């Protein structure tokens, strides 16, 4: 029974099966709940961040196997600098060491890694680690893994508008979108938030305009491949109308 369900999510499945069980092209995830996960175990919050990092790695593997093209993970928001100093330092250290430890494996798996966010906010060492990991994987064409770090949706829109203003370019939806940090990609189809909160927290404000939202009560370190597949199945039950009527959409897909 389980095998059948997994197969139906596989893009390599026969066309008739794949037709009603599509894998989203771009999944974006707000990985929330690390701190509470650790605290529920009587441990410090940072213990949850470590477990959350393992989950992120696993999620990239699962998405690669499922044939998802883009996975964007919200790792650190513009607002997360306001956390206690120790926690911020731990997260920066974890980010740097993870980049070093994981990039070879990501490269081997044909993953293209990109860090989206205001990199100027990071220290020199972390910026170097990011550059190195991005350079190593830049020609890969498997999963495009975007790590949103020091990212804020409002910052993204503002920096795009500033870039256009500097060039004296006309401001249109197309020109603005072309300057966003995600310009080379596609908008997320499915936006997942774990940890029980139902909010965007300044994630992909522009890009998520038409994303299907999926909220899970699972704390991020508990959100496994099975939970991801459940989210994808839920996504597949929805009708994406993009402003049209249900009838119009149903006729078009006949
Ligand atoms: C998400 O987990 C990770 C980051 C924001 C870095 P949290 O650290 O926000 O965990 P909770 O929400 O406090 O449980
Ligand atoms: C959102 O989580 C940011 C990340 C997951 C990186 P937060 O825990 O910072 O969000 P709020 O503050 O509860 O909205
Ligand atoms: Mg949180």
mmCIF file of N, CA and C in Angstrom, residues 157-245:
data_model
loop_
_atom_site.group_PDB
_atom_site.id
_atom_site.type_symbol
_atom_site.label_atom_id
_atom_site.label_comp_id
_atom_site.label_asym_id
_atom_site.label_seq_id
_atom_site.Cartn_x
_atom_site.Cartn_y
_atom_site.Cartn_z
ATOM 1 N N UNK A 157 12.321 43.002 -1.967
ATOM 2 C CA UNK A 157 11.598 43.915 -2.862
ATOM 3 C C UNK A 157 12.301 45.280 -2.911
ATOM 4 N N UNK A 158 12.766 45.732 -1.756
ATOM 5 C CA UNK A 158 13.449 47.034 -1.713
ATOM 6 C C UNK A 158 14.767 47.002 -2.493
ATOM 7 N N UNK A 159 15.546 45.940 -2.304
ATOM 8 C CA UNK A 159 16.829 45.906 -3.030
ATOM 9 C C UNK A 159 16.592 45.807 -4.544
ATOM 10 N N UNK A 160 15.516 45.155 -4.930
ATOM 11 C CA UNK A 160 15.193 45.067 -6.361
ATOM 12 C C UNK A 160 14.803 46.449 -6.894
ATOM 13 N N UNK A 161 13.973 47.164 -6.128
ATOM 14 C CA UNK A 161 13.544 48.506 -6.542
ATOM 15 C C UNK A 161 14.745 49.446 -6.608
ATOM 16 N N UNK A 162 15.659 49.314 -5.647
ATOM 17 C CA UNK A 162 16.860 50.162 -5.649
ATOM 18 C C UNK A 162 17.722 49.903 -6.875
ATOM 19 N N UNK A 163 17.847 48.621 -7.240
ATOM 20 C CA UNK A 163 18.660 48.266 -8.409
ATOM 21 C C UNK A 163 18.065 48.902 -9.667
ATOM 22 N N UNK A 164 16.743 48.878 -9.779
ATOM 23 C CA UNK A 164 16.084 49.488 -10.945
ATOM 24 C C UNK A 164 16.267 51.007 -10.932
ATOM 25 N N UNK A 165 16.124 51.596 -9.737
ATOM 26 C CA UNK A 165 16.257 53.051 -9.626
ATOM 27 C C UNK A 165 17.664 53.491 -10.036
ATOM 28 N N UNK A 166 18.674 52.731 -9.597
ATOM 29 C CA UNK A 166 20.064 53.056 -9.945
ATOM 30 C C UNK A 166 20.280 53.052 -11.449
ATOM 31 N N UNK A 167 19.612 52.133 -12.125
ATOM 32 C CA UNK A 167 19.751 52.042 -13.588
ATOM 33 C C UNK A 167 18.816 53.013 -14.310
ATOM 34 N N UNK A 168 17.976 53.676 -13.563
ATOM 35 C CA UNK A 168 16.977 54.538 -14.179
ATOM 36 C C UNK A 168 15.991 53.743 -15.014
ATOM 37 N N UNK A 169 15.813 52.472 -14.631
ATOM 38 C CA UNK A 169 14.948 51.583 -15.426
ATOM 39 C C UNK A 169 13.481 51.765 -15.057
ATOM 40 N N UNK A 170 12.638 51.424 -15.990
ATOM 41 C CA UNK A 170 11.195 51.504 -15.765
ATOM 42 C C UNK A 170 10.791 50.446 -14.742
ATOM 43 N N UNK A 171 9.836 50.799 -13.885
ATOM 44 C CA UNK A 171 9.388 49.816 -12.893
ATOM 45 C C UNK A 171 8.108 49.149 -13.369
ATOM 46 N N UNK A 172 8.237 47.864 -13.663
ATOM 47 C CA UNK A 172 7.075 47.062 -14.054
ATOM 48 C C UNK A 172 7.144 45.783 -13.221
ATOM 49 N N UNK A 173 6.097 44.986 -13.266
ATOM 50 C CA UNK A 173 6.144 43.712 -12.537
ATOM 51 C C UNK A 173 7.314 42.869 -13.039
ATOM 52 N N UNK A 174 7.500 42.870 -14.361
ATOM 53 C CA UNK A 174 8.560 42.036 -14.948
ATOM 54 C C UNK A 174 9.945 42.530 -14.540
ATOM 55 N N UNK A 175 10.158 43.862 -14.633
ATOM 56 C CA UNK A 175 11.500 44.368 -14.324
ATOM 57 C C UNK A 175 11.806 44.181 -12.844
ATOM 58 N N UNK A 176 10.817 44.395 -11.988
ATOM 59 C CA UNK A 176 11.070 44.230 -10.563
ATOM 60 C C UNK A 176 11.376 42.770 -10.222
ATOM 61 N N UNK A 177 10.592 41.887 -10.803
ATOM 62 C CA UNK A 177 10.810 40.454 -10.534
ATOM 63 C C UNK A 177 12.192 40.020 -11.011
ATOM 64 N N UNK A 178 12.684 40.664 -12.066
ATOM 65 C CA UNK A 178 13.988 40.279 -12.614
ATOM 66 C C UNK A 178 15.150 40.692 -11.716
ATOM 67 N N UNK A 179 14.879 41.521 -10.717
ATOM 68 C CA UNK A 179 15.943 41.949 -9.797
ATOM 69 C C UNK A 179 15.822 41.293 -8.428
ATOM 70 N N UNK A 180 14.805 40.487 -8.234
ATOM 71 C CA UNK A 180 14.679 39.797 -6.948
ATOM 72 C C UNK A 180 15.784 38.742 -6.846
ATOM 73 N N UNK A 181 16.104 38.317 -5.640
ATOM 74 C CA UNK A 181 17.196 37.341 -5.490
ATOM 75 C C UNK A 181 16.842 35.989 -6.097
ATOM 76 N N UNK A 182 15.573 35.774 -6.379
ATOM 77 C CA UNK A 182 15.122 34.510 -6.958
ATOM 78 C C UNK A 182 14.877 34.639 -8.465
ATOM 79 N N UNK A 183 15.414 35.707 -9.079
ATOM 80 C CA UNK A 183 15.070 36.042 -10.471
ATOM 81 C C UNK A 183 15.240 34.884 -11.452
ATOM 82 N N UNK A 184 16.239 34.055 -11.220
ATOM 83 C CA UNK A 184 16.493 32.979 -12.179
ATOM 84 C C UNK A 184 15.553 31.787 -12.028
ATOM 85 N N UNK A 185 14.733 31.799 -10.984
ATOM 86 C CA UNK A 185 13.909 30.628 -10.705
ATOM 87 C C UNK A 185 12.444 30.806 -11.065
ATOM 88 N N UNK A 186 11.627 30.002 -10.437
ATOM 89 C CA UNK A 186 10.171 30.107 -10.625
ATOM 90 C C UNK A 186 9.549 30.354 -9.248
ATOM 91 N N UNK A 187 8.347 30.892 -9.245
ATOM 92 C CA UNK A 187 7.673 31.147 -7.969
ATOM 93 C C UNK A 187 7.345 29.832 -7.262
ATOM 94 N N UNK A 188 7.330 29.845 -5.931
ATOM 95 C CA UNK A 188 6.971 28.603 -5.228
ATOM 96 C C UNK A 188 5.520 28.202 -5.510
ATOM 97 N N UNK A 189 5.305 26.901 -5.738
ATOM 98 C CA UNK A 189 3.949 26.376 -5.910
ATOM 99 C C UNK A 189 3.347 26.061 -4.557
ATOM 100 N N UNK A 190 4.191 25.543 -3.691
ATOM 101 C CA UNK A 190 3.742 25.076 -2.375
ATOM 102 C C UNK A 190 4.629 25.686 -1.307
ATOM 103 N N UNK A 191 4.004 26.388 -0.365
ATOM 104 C CA UNK A 191 4.756 26.973 0.745
ATOM 105 C C UNK A 191 4.325 26.293 2.043
ATOM 106 N N UNK A 192 5.269 25.632 2.662
ATOM 107 C CA UNK A 192 4.980 24.879 3.886
ATOM 108 C C UNK A 192 5.537 25.636 5.087
ATOM 109 N N UNK A 193 4.756 25.705 6.171
ATOM 110 C CA UNK A 193 5.317 26.192 7.426
ATOM 111 C C UNK A 193 5.065 25.152 8.494
ATOM 112 N N UNK A 194 6.105 24.751 9.171
ATOM 113 C CA UNK A 194 5.952 23.825 10.295
ATOM 114 C C UNK A 194 5.867 24.632 11.590
ATOM 115 N N UNK A 195 5.640 23.956 12.682
ATOM 116 C CA UNK A 195 5.702 24.602 13.992
ATOM 117 C C UNK A 195 4.407 25.218 14.477
ATOM 118 N N UNK A 196 3.328 25.062 13.710
ATOM 119 C CA UNK A 196 2.010 25.438 14.215
ATOM 120 C C UNK A 196 1.559 26.863 13.975
ATOM 121 N N UNK A 197 2.513 27.772 13.703
ATOM 122 C CA UNK A 197 2.091 29.162 13.458
ATOM 123 C C UNK A 197 1.597 29.285 12.021
ATOM 124 N N UNK A 198 0.599 30.168 11.846
ATOM 125 C CA UNK A 198 0.075 30.366 10.494
ATOM 126 C C UNK A 198 0.372 31.784 10.048
ATOM 127 N N UNK A 199 1.630 32.020 9.721
ATOM 128 C CA UNK A 199 2.021 33.342 9.223
ATOM 129 C C UNK A 199 3.227 33.205 8.299
ATOM 130 N N UNK A 200 3.492 34.290 7.564
ATOM 131 C CA UNK A 200 4.546 34.280 6.544
ATOM 132 C C UNK A 200 5.891 34.731 7.116
ATOM 133 N N UNK A 201 5.854 35.529 8.183
ATOM 134 C CA UNK A 201 7.087 36.013 8.827
ATOM 135 C C UNK A 201 8.102 36.583 7.834
ATOM 136 N N UNK A 202 7.593 37.390 6.896
ATOM 137 C CA UNK A 202 8.488 38.117 5.979
ATOM 138 C C UNK A 202 9.315 37.179 5.095
ATOM 139 N N UNK A 203 8.747 36.037 4.751
ATOM 140 C CA UNK A 203 9.442 35.127 3.812
ATOM 141 C C UNK A 203 9.222 35.652 2.396
ATOM 142 N N UNK A 204 8.941 34.848 1.431
ATOM 143 C CA UNK A 204 8.933 35.257 0.014
ATOM 144 C C UNK A 204 7.687 36.075 -0.313
ATOM 145 N N UNK A 205 7.674 37.337 0.152
ATOM 146 C CA UNK A 205 6.466 38.165 0.071
ATOM 147 C C UNK A 205 5.946 38.339 -1.355
ATOM 148 N N UNK A 206 6.845 38.552 -2.265
ATOM 149 C CA UNK A 206 6.449 38.756 -3.667
ATOM 150 C C UNK A 206 6.185 37.421 -4.345
ATOM 151 N N UNK A 207 7.157 36.512 -4.171
ATOM 152 C CA UNK A 207 7.147 35.258 -4.927
ATOM 153 C C UNK A 207 6.005 34.328 -4.536
ATOM 154 N N UNK A 208 5.524 34.466 -3.291
ATOM 155 C CA UNK A 208 4.502 33.539 -2.804
ATOM 156 C C UNK A 208 3.082 34.033 -3.082
ATOM 157 N N UNK A 209 2.981 35.033 -3.978
ATOM 158 C CA UNK A 209 1.679 35.649 -4.249
ATOM 159 C C UNK A 209 0.602 34.606 -4.548
ATOM 160 N N UNK A 210 0.969 33.544 -5.280
ATOM 161 C CA UNK A 210 -0.014 32.523 -5.625
ATOM 162 C C UNK A 210 0.365 31.120 -5.147
ATOM 163 N N UNK A 211 1.257 31.067 -4.148
ATOM 164 C CA UNK A 211 1.643 29.753 -3.605
ATOM 165 C C UNK A 211 0.479 29.150 -2.826
ATOM 166 N N UNK A 212 0.373 27.844 -2.864
ATOM 167 C CA UNK A 212 -0.569 27.149 -1.985
ATOM 168 C C UNK A 212 0.097 27.063 -0.613
ATOM 169 N N UNK A 213 -0.636 27.455 0.420
ATOM 170 C CA UNK A 213 -0.055 27.472 1.770
ATOM 171 C C UNK A 213 -0.425 26.185 2.510
ATOM 172 N N UNK A 214 0.525 25.633 3.215
ATOM 173 C CA UNK A 214 0.290 24.395 3.972
ATOM 174 C C UNK A 214 0.939 24.554 5.340
ATOM 175 N N UNK A 215 0.110 24.479 6.372
ATOM 176 C CA UNK A 215 0.619 24.649 7.729
ATOM 177 C C UNK A 215 0.591 23.321 8.470
ATOM 178 N N UNK A 216 1.715 22.977 9.066
ATOM 179 C CA UNK A 216 1.800 21.722 9.816
ATOM 180 C C UNK A 216 2.098 22.034 11.279
ATOM 181 N N UNK A 217 1.445 21.297 12.168
ATOM 182 C CA UNK A 217 1.718 21.480 13.594
ATOM 183 C C UNK A 217 3.030 20.815 14.009
ATOM 184 N N UNK A 218 3.566 19.966 13.145
ATOM 185 C CA UNK A 218 4.825 19.279 13.493
ATOM 186 C C UNK A 218 5.935 20.306 13.683
ATOM 187 N N UNK A 219 6.743 20.105 14.702
ATOM 188 C CA UNK A 219 7.909 20.966 14.895
ATOM 189 C C UNK A 219 8.948 20.533 13.855
ATOM 190 N N UNK A 220 9.718 21.481 13.355
ATOM 191 C CA UNK A 220 10.574 21.180 12.191
ATOM 192 C C UNK A 220 11.411 19.892 12.347
ATOM 193 N N UNK A 221 12.064 19.659 13.473
ATOM 194 C CA UNK A 221 12.883 18.435 13.546
ATOM 195 C C UNK A 221 12.056 17.138 13.473
ATOM 196 N N UNK A 222 10.747 17.247 13.590
ATOM 197 C CA UNK A 222 9.883 16.056 13.464
ATOM 198 C C UNK A 222 9.285 15.926 12.058
ATOM 199 N N UNK A 223 9.511 16.893 11.211
ATOM 200 C CA UNK A 223 8.874 16.897 9.885
ATOM 201 C C UNK A 223 9.712 16.047 8.926
ATOM 202 N N UNK A 224 9.255 14.828 8.685
ATOM 203 C CA UNK A 224 10.063 13.890 7.891
ATOM 204 C C UNK A 224 9.552 13.755 6.457
ATOM 205 N N UNK A 225 10.153 12.849 5.725
ATOM 206 C CA UNK A 225 9.783 12.638 4.323
ATOM 207 C C UNK A 225 8.321 12.295 4.166
ATOM 208 N N UNK A 226 7.808 11.524 5.115
ATOM 209 C CA UNK A 226 6.394 11.126 5.057
ATOM 210 C C UNK A 226 5.491 12.364 5.198
ATOM 211 N N UNK A 227 5.877 13.245 6.094
ATOM 212 C CA UNK A 227 5.111 14.482 6.301
ATOM 213 C C UNK A 227 5.162 15.351 5.041
ATOM 214 N N UNK A 228 6.307 15.365 4.391
ATOM 215 C CA UNK A 228 6.427 16.136 3.145
ATOM 216 C C UNK A 228 5.499 15.561 2.075
ATOM 217 N N UNK A 229 5.480 14.234 1.995
ATOM 218 C CA UNK A 229 4.623 13.600 0.984
ATOM 219 C C UNK A 229 3.144 13.883 1.272
ATOM 220 N N UNK A 230 2.787 13.948 2.549
ATOM 221 C CA UNK A 230 1.403 14.278 2.911
ATOM 222 C C UNK A 230 1.076 15.702 2.450
ATOM 223 N N UNK A 231 2.043 16.592 2.592
ATOM 224 C CA UNK A 231 1.836 17.989 2.146
ATOM 225 C C UNK A 231 1.654 18.031 0.632
ATOM 226 N N UNK A 232 2.441 17.236 -0.081
ATOM 227 C CA UNK A 232 2.338 17.215 -1.545
ATOM 228 C C UNK A 232 0.986 16.634 -1.974
ATOM 229 N N UNK A 233 0.536 15.624 -1.250
ATOM 230 C CA UNK A 233 -0.778 15.045 -1.573
ATOM 231 C C UNK A 233 -1.884 16.071 -1.347
ATOM 232 N N UNK A 234 -1.774 16.828 -0.270
ATOM 233 C CA UNK A 234 -2.747 17.876 0.009
ATOM 234 C C UNK A 234 -2.731 18.926 -1.120
ATOM 235 N N UNK A 235 -1.533 19.292 -1.521
ATOM 236 C CA UNK A 235 -1.354 20.242 -2.636
ATOM 237 C C UNK A 235 -2.068 19.737 -3.896
ATOM 238 N N UNK A 236 -1.957 18.448 -4.130
ATOM 239 C CA UNK A 236 -2.547 17.860 -5.334
ATOM 240 C C UNK A 236 -4.075 17.824 -5.311
ATOM 241 N N UNK A 237 -4.638 17.952 -4.123
ATOM 242 C CA UNK A 237 -6.106 17.961 -4.022
ATOM 243 C C UNK A 237 -6.681 19.356 -4.259
ATOM 244 N N UNK A 238 -5.830 20.341 -4.392
ATOM 245 C CA UNK A 238 -6.326 21.717 -4.535
ATOM 246 C C UNK A 238 -6.476 22.106 -5.997
ATOM 247 N N UNK A 239 -7.401 23.008 -6.224
ATOM 248 C CA UNK A 239 -7.547 23.545 -7.581
ATOM 249 C C UNK A 239 -6.928 24.947 -7.593
ATOM 250 N N UNK A 240 -5.908 25.119 -8.406
ATOM 251 C CA UNK A 240 -5.233 26.424 -8.473
ATOM 252 C C UNK A 240 -5.936 27.242 -9.549
ATOM 253 N N UNK A 241 -6.582 28.319 -9.122
ATOM 254 C CA UNK A 241 -7.443 29.042 -10.056
ATOM 255 C C UNK A 241 -6.829 30.326 -10.615
ATOM 256 N N UNK A 242 -5.849 30.884 -9.957
ATOM 257 C CA UNK A 242 -5.185 32.113 -10.429
ATOM 258 C C UNK A 242 -6.173 33.178 -10.887
ATOM 259 N N UNK A 243 -7.215 33.331 -10.137
ATOM 260 C CA UNK A 243 -8.193 34.384 -10.427
ATOM 261 C C UNK A 243 -9.345 33.949 -11.303
ATOM 262 N N UNK A 244 -9.193 32.808 -11.973
ATOM 263 C CA UNK A 244 -10.269 32.350 -12.865
ATOM 264 C C UNK A 244 -11.364 31.638 -12.070
ATOM 265 N N UNK A 245 -12.403 31.203 -12.750
ATOM 266 C CA UNK A 245 -13.437 30.425 -12.071
ATOM 267 C C UNK A 245 -13.036 28.956 -12.083
#
